[in-house]
Short mmCIF file of C-alpha atoms in Angstrom, two decimals:
data_model
loop_
_atom_site.label_atom_id
_atom_site.label_comp_id
_atom_site.label_asym_id
_atom_site.label_seq_id
_atom_site.Cartn_x
_atom_site.Cartn_y
_atom_site.Cartn_z
CA UNK O 1 -15.41 34.39 -12.98
CA UNK O 2 -13.98 30.89 -13.03
CA UNK O 3 -13.70 29.23 -16.12
CA UNK O 4 -15.37 25.66 -16.52
CA UNK O 5 -14.66 23.72 -19.52
CA UNK O 6 -17.74 21.46 -20.53
CA UNK O 7 -17.24 17.94 -21.54
CA UNK O 8 -17.51 18.72 -25.29
CA UNK O 9 -15.08 22.01 -24.91
CA UNK O 10 -12.69 19.53 -22.75
CA UNK O 11 -12.98 16.73 -25.62
CA UNK O 12 -12.14 18.84 -28.57
CA UNK O 13 -9.27 20.68 -26.66
CA UNK O 14 -7.26 17.50 -25.72
CA UNK O 15 -9.02 14.59 -26.75
CA UNK O 16 -6.37 12.27 -25.71
CA UNK O 17 -6.12 13.62 -22.12
CA UNK O 18 -9.81 13.79 -21.70
CA UNK O 19 -10.94 9.99 -22.92
CA UNK O 20 -7.80 8.55 -20.86
CA UNK O 21 -8.92 10.82 -17.84
CA UNK O 22 -12.70 9.33 -18.02
CA UNK O 23 -11.47 5.79 -18.70
CA UNK O 24 -8.85 5.40 -15.51
CA UNK O 25 -10.84 3.94 -13.18
CA UNK O 26 -12.94 1.67 -15.27
CA UNK O 27 -9.62 0.38 -16.33
CA UNK O 28 -8.08 -0.17 -13.15
CA UNK O 29 -11.15 -1.76 -11.55
CA UNK O 30 -10.60 -0.67 -7.92
CA UNK O 31 -14.11 -0.82 -6.70
CA UNK O 32 -14.66 -4.70 -6.52
CA UNK O 33 -18.41 -3.67 -5.78
CA UNK O 34 -20.98 -4.23 -8.19
CA UNK O 35 -23.41 -2.17 -5.92
CA UNK O 36 -21.29 -0.48 -3.16
CA UNK O 37 -24.15 1.65 -1.43
CA UNK O 38 -25.91 -2.17 -0.70
CA UNK O 39 -22.61 -3.59 0.67
CA UNK O 40 -21.82 -0.42 2.60
CA UNK O 41 -25.15 -0.31 4.13
CA UNK O 42 -24.54 -4.34 5.79
CA UNK O 43 -21.39 -3.02 7.58
CA UNK O 44 -21.39 -1.77 11.17
CA UNK O 45 -21.86 2.04 11.86
CA UNK O 46 -18.88 4.36 11.84
CA UNK O 47 -17.30 3.97 15.85
CA UNK O 48 -17.58 7.41 17.20
CA UNK O 49 -16.72 5.99 20.49
CA UNK O 50 -13.18 5.04 19.61
CA UNK O 51 -10.91 7.21 20.81
CA UNK O 52 -7.18 7.82 20.45
CA UNK O 53 -5.52 5.88 22.87
CA UNK O 54 -1.91 4.28 23.54
CA UNK O 55 -1.45 0.25 23.97
CA UNK O 56 1.64 -2.19 24.79
CA UNK O 57 3.05 -3.56 22.13
CA UNK O 58 2.22 -7.31 21.06
CA UNK O 59 4.97 -8.66 23.05
CA UNK O 60 6.23 -6.74 25.55
CA UNK O 61 8.42 -9.17 26.95
CA UNK O 62 10.31 -9.47 23.59
CA UNK O 63 13.98 -10.15 23.54
CA UNK O 64 17.50 -9.82 21.45
CA UNK O 65 17.46 -12.89 19.19
CA UNK O 66 13.95 -13.86 19.49
CA UNK O 67 13.30 -12.72 15.75
CA UNK O 68 9.34 -12.03 15.03
CA UNK O 69 6.61 -11.97 18.07
CA UNK O 70 4.54 -14.90 16.54
CA UNK O 71 6.31 -17.70 17.55
CA UNK O 72 7.64 -18.51 14.20
CA UNK O 73 4.25 -19.00 12.46
CA UNK O 74 5.35 -16.47 9.65
CA UNK O 75 8.14 -19.12 8.82
CA UNK O 76 5.56 -21.66 8.23
CA UNK O 77 4.33 -19.68 5.21
CA UNK O 78 6.16 -19.76 1.56
CA UNK O 79 6.54 -16.62 -0.79
CA UNK O 80 5.23 -16.60 -4.29
CA UNK O 81 7.94 -14.59 -6.65
CA UNK O 82 6.53 -11.82 -8.91
CA UNK O 83 8.45 -10.11 -11.80
CA UNK O 84 6.75 -7.11 -12.49
CA UNK O 85 7.57 -7.32 -15.94
CA UNK O 86 6.34 -11.12 -16.73
CA UNK O 87 5.07 -11.66 -19.83
CA UNK O 88 1.66 -10.87 -19.95
CA UNK O 89 1.37 -9.06 -16.97
CA UNK O 90 -0.59 -6.16 -17.33
CA UNK O 91 0.98 -3.02 -15.44
CA UNK O 92 -2.43 -1.99 -13.92
CA UNK O 93 -1.59 -5.32 -11.87
CA UNK O 94 1.46 -3.70 -10.56
CA UNK O 95 -0.38 -0.57 -9.67
CA UNK O 96 -3.13 -2.60 -7.60
CA UNK O 97 -0.40 -4.73 -6.03
CA UNK O 98 1.88 -1.86 -4.89
CA UNK O 99 -1.16 0.35 -3.53
CA UNK O 100 -2.49 -2.96 -1.26
CA UNK O 101 1.28 -3.64 -0.19
CA UNK O 102 2.86 -0.60 0.53
CA UNK O 103 0.31 0.56 3.44
CA UNK O 104 -0.91 2.53 5.28
CA UNK O 105 0.17 5.72 3.00
CA UNK O 106 -0.55 9.11 3.89
CA UNK O 107 -2.72 11.13 1.86
CA UNK O 108 -1.65 14.24 0.20
CA UNK O 109 -4.67 16.40 -0.53
CA UNK O 110 -3.15 19.08 -2.95
CA UNK O 111 -4.49 22.51 -3.43
CA UNK O 112 -3.59 24.35 -6.50
CA UNK O 113 -4.26 27.31 -8.76
CA UNK O 114 -3.96 28.05 -12.32
CA UNK O 115 -1.08 30.79 -13.53
CA UNK O 116 -3.97 33.20 -14.45
CA UNK O 117 -5.68 32.43 -11.25
CA UNK O 118 -9.46 31.48 -13.02
CA UNK O 119 -9.07 28.13 -12.02
CA UNK O 120 -8.21 26.11 -9.06
CA UNK O 121 -8.13 22.12 -8.15
CA UNK O 122 -8.34 20.19 -5.18
CA UNK O 123 -7.35 16.41 -5.37
CA UNK O 124 -5.81 13.61 -3.17
CA UNK O 125 -2.69 11.88 -4.00
CA UNK O 126 -1.82 8.91 -1.83
CA UNK O 127 1.92 8.64 -3.42
CA UNK O 128 3.01 11.43 -1.03
CA UNK O 129 5.97 11.35 1.57
CA UNK O 130 7.97 13.89 3.30
CA UNK O 131 11.80 12.82 2.68
CA UNK O 132 13.60 15.76 4.81
CA UNK O 133 13.34 18.14 7.30
CA UNK O 134 15.94 20.55 6.56
CA UNK O 135 14.89 22.11 4.35
CA UNK O 136 11.01 20.45 4.53
CA UNK O 137 11.01 17.96 1.35
CA UNK O 138 8.07 16.18 0.49
CA UNK O 139 7.46 14.13 -2.45
CA UNK O 140 4.14 13.65 -4.65
CA UNK O 141 3.92 11.40 -7.88
CA UNK O 142 1.31 11.79 -10.28
CA UNK O 143 -0.01 8.87 -12.38
CA UNK O 144 0.57 9.78 -16.64
CA UNK O 145 2.98 11.96 -17.78
CA UNK O 146 3.18 15.67 -18.74
CA UNK O 147 1.36 15.11 -21.95
CA UNK O 148 -1.28 13.62 -19.98
CA UNK O 149 -0.79 15.85 -16.85
CA UNK O 150 -4.04 15.92 -14.22
CA UNK O 151 -5.34 19.10 -13.09
CA UNK O 152 -3.24 19.34 -10.12
CA UNK O 153 -0.25 18.66 -12.06
CA UNK O 154 -0.75 21.15 -14.60
CA UNK O 155 -1.64 23.81 -12.09
CA UNK O 156 1.80 23.18 -10.03
CA UNK O 157 4.22 23.04 -12.79
CA UNK O 158 2.58 26.44 -14.50
CA UNK O 159 2.97 28.33 -10.97
CA UNK O 160 5.28 26.08 -9.05
CA UNK O 161 3.08 26.37 -6.03
CA UNK O 162 0.79 24.19 -4.04
CA UNK O 163 -0.85 23.34 -0.62
CA UNK O 164 -0.14 19.84 1.16
CA UNK O 165 -3.15 19.43 2.83
CA UNK O 166 -3.47 16.43 5.80
CA UNK O 167 -6.87 14.09 5.73
CA UNK O 168 -8.32 13.74 8.65
CA UNK O 169 -11.87 11.99 9.66
CA UNK O 170 -13.91 14.63 9.75
CA UNK O 171 -13.71 15.34 6.25
CA UNK O 172 -12.97 12.38 4.76
CA UNK O 173 -16.02 12.01 2.55
CA UNK O 174 -14.95 14.97 1.22
CA UNK O 175 -11.81 14.75 0.51
CA UNK O 176 -12.90 11.39 -1.70
CA UNK O 177 -15.05 13.16 -3.31
CA UNK O 178 -12.64 15.37 -4.80
CA UNK O 179 -11.43 12.47 -6.88
CA UNK O 180 -14.28 12.60 -9.02
CA UNK O 181 -13.29 12.67 -12.67
CA UNK O 182 -14.89 16.55 -13.27
CA UNK O 183 -14.13 18.34 -16.30
CA UNK O 184 -10.68 21.03 -16.33
CA UNK O 185 -12.22 24.24 -14.34
CA UNK O 186 -14.84 22.59 -12.38
CA UNK O 187 -14.82 23.82 -8.73
CA UNK O 188 -14.17 20.76 -6.18
CA UNK O 189 -14.41 23.04 -3.77
CA UNK O 190 -18.08 24.24 -4.37
CA UNK O 191 -18.64 20.01 -5.73
CA UNK O 192 -17.65 19.25 -1.64
CA UNK O 193 -18.55 22.11 0.25
CA UNK O 194 -14.92 22.42 1.88
CA UNK O 195 -13.61 25.34 2.72
CA UNK O 196 -10.92 27.62 1.27
CA UNK O 197 -8.47 29.38 3.77
CA UNK O 198 -5.77 31.87 2.57
CA UNK O 199 -1.96 31.22 2.45
CA UNK O 200 0.93 33.31 2.98
CA UNK O 201 3.80 32.32 0.32
CA UNK O 202 1.77 30.85 -2.00
CA UNK O 203 -1.42 32.11 -3.94
CA UNK O 204 -3.34 28.73 -3.70
CA UNK O 205 -5.93 28.16 -0.95
CA UNK O 206 -4.90 25.50 2.16
CA UNK O 207 -8.18 23.83 3.12
CA UNK O 208 -9.74 25.19 6.09
CA UNK O 209 -10.78 21.92 7.53
CA UNK O 210 -7.26 20.48 7.56
CA UNK O 211 -5.71 20.04 11.16
CA UNK O 212 -2.17 20.33 9.40
CA UNK O 213 -1.14 21.99 5.80
CA UNK O 214 2.02 22.66 4.07
CA UNK O 215 2.55 25.60 1.64
CA UNK O 216 5.33 24.29 -0.95
CA UNK O 217 7.13 25.31 -3.78
CA UNK O 218 7.83 22.97 -6.85
CA UNK O 219 11.75 22.72 -6.76
CA UNK O 220 11.80 20.24 -9.89
CA UNK O 221 9.88 17.08 -11.66
CA UNK O 222 11.04 13.69 -13.22
CA UNK O 223 9.30 11.89 -16.05
CA UNK O 224 9.19 8.25 -16.08
CA UNK O 225 8.78 6.08 -19.03
CA UNK O 226 7.24 2.53 -19.26
CA UNK O 227 9.67 -0.36 -19.36
CA UNK O 228 6.74 -2.47 -20.62
CA UNK O 229 5.74 0.09 -23.67
CA UNK O 230 8.82 2.10 -24.49
CA UNK O 231 8.17 5.73 -25.24
CA UNK O 232 4.88 5.59 -22.98
CA UNK O 233 5.58 8.32 -20.21
CA UNK O 234 3.41 6.54 -17.26
CA UNK O 235 4.28 9.12 -14.31
CA UNK O 236 5.86 12.14 -12.76
CA UNK O 237 7.52 12.66 -9.43
CA UNK O 238 7.23 16.62 -8.11
CA UNK O 239 9.52 17.23 -5.36
CA UNK O 240 8.24 20.20 -3.14
CA UNK O 241 9.93 22.46 -0.85
CA UNK O 242 7.52 23.43 2.59
CA UNK O 243 7.48 26.91 2.96
CA UNK O 244 4.84 27.66 5.85
CA UNK O 245 3.12 25.12 7.92
CA UNK O 246 -0.24 25.75 9.28
CA UNK O 247 -1.76 23.72 12.22
CA UNK O 248 -4.80 23.91 14.02
CA UNK O 249 -4.48 25.66 17.01
CA UNK O 250 -5.78 22.81 19.61
CA UNK O 251 -3.47 20.23 18.17
CA UNK O 252 0.05 21.95 18.52
CA UNK O 253 2.00 21.85 21.66
CA UNK O 254 3.42 24.67 23.50
CA UNK O 255 6.83 24.38 21.67
CA UNK O 256 4.82 24.00 18.11
CA UNK O 257 7.19 20.79 17.39
CA UNK O 258 4.53 18.11 17.83
CA UNK O 259 0.74 17.50 16.62
CA UNK O 260 -1.57 15.12 18.82
CA UNK O 261 -2.88 12.46 17.14
CA UNK O 262 -5.86 12.43 18.91
CA UNK O 263 -6.63 15.93 17.26
CA UNK O 264 -5.51 14.89 13.84
CA UNK O 265 -6.91 11.89 13.67
CA UNK O 266 -5.03 10.91 10.12
CA UNK O 267 -6.73 8.94 7.71
CA UNK O 268 -4.80 6.39 5.06
CA UNK O 269 -4.98 4.61 2.12
CA UNK O 270 -4.78 1.04 1.76
CA UNK O 271 -5.51 -1.11 -1.22
CA UNK O 272 -8.30 -0.12 -3.81
CA UNK O 273 -10.79 1.99 -2.47
CA UNK O 274 -9.91 1.06 1.18
CA UNK O 275 -9.37 3.83 3.63
CA UNK O 276 -7.84 2.89 7.03
CA UNK O 277 -8.24 4.88 10.63
CA UNK O 278 -5.64 5.60 12.99
CA UNK O 279 -6.74 4.92 16.78
CA UNK O 280 -4.32 3.25 18.67
CA UNK O 281 -0.78 3.68 19.16
CA UNK O 282 2.43 2.14 20.55
CA UNK O 283 5.59 3.16 21.88
CA UNK O 284 9.13 1.66 21.42
CA UNK O 285 12.14 3.46 22.57
CA UNK O 286 15.04 3.40 19.98
CA UNK O 287 17.34 1.20 21.34
CA UNK O 288 21.24 1.90 22.56
CA UNK O 289 23.89 -0.36 21.59
CA UNK O 290 26.09 -0.40 24.32
CA UNK O 291 23.56 -0.02 26.87
CA UNK O 292 21.61 -3.33 25.49
CA UNK O 293 24.75 -5.59 25.24
CA UNK O 294 25.53 -5.11 28.75
CA UNK O 295 23.23 -8.07 29.06
CA UNK O 296 24.89 -11.53 29.46
CA UNK O 297 21.82 -13.00 26.93
CA UNK O 298 22.31 -10.69 24.52
CA UNK O 299 26.56 -10.50 24.45
CA UNK O 300 26.31 -13.74 21.92
CA UNK O 301 24.36 -12.36 19.85
CA UNK O 302 26.93 -9.50 18.64
CA UNK O 303 28.59 -11.19 15.85
CA UNK O 304 30.11 -10.20 12.54
CA UNK O 305 28.22 -9.63 9.95
CA UNK O 306 28.28 -12.88 7.46
CA UNK O 307 27.07 -12.82 4.20
CA UNK O 308 23.16 -12.84 3.26
CA UNK O 309 22.47 -10.57 6.62
#
């Protein structure tokens, strides 16, 4: 039977971590809407007719030396300089700035299992990225230190295993719902209605609804300390090796090396509580220097690097 700590038991077991997790969302203030249901009701319905398609680039006739494709409009705007450690600047301002500017970000929907197998966890993390293919290496960032580890990080450290599931349109609401600040031991699977599926190299379950899932083994972690408040641990980086891939059969090509974006229909994180859909794409071939510089109008642009370039 799955262990389920109640609020009182969890508070007594680890009061500091409990209070921190319960207050985190209030401190960040991600949701700018006092009445979100009312705001959402005023918006257009989900556009189901939007199918994946390719478009041209904004300027198919772009030429070398042209710079941007906006006719220089962006050059008319000035920038403001921000010191992340400026006196009086709360660290949460940097968080809100970064998650609104480093976009779109893939969502690493991690499923884990406790060492004794009595508790599981399912939660989304947008500090997720693939950084190598041989071996397949992924990174996931967790807010807070080891002393205030989230349930996913706690399980990952204890077992050295996880599954990274990618989030698609058809279960985005359920994936978001797993970010609820539920007490340790509460099943996000049952709470959201998502379905666990067996894995091969790890004991944690993958999400059956996910078009693409990666079984993973923890390689190492690195904890980070605040520069504003010395001694305070503010984050943990986990480096994970992919040990098995799972792709929905209608999404993979014959060679099993390309996933169809029309089937994957991935969701991405933007700033605040905003998500983004991926419904359009454009293709740009990687240029080849010798071929590109054969053109007479490009030859004068080939110069040695100068200071500032």
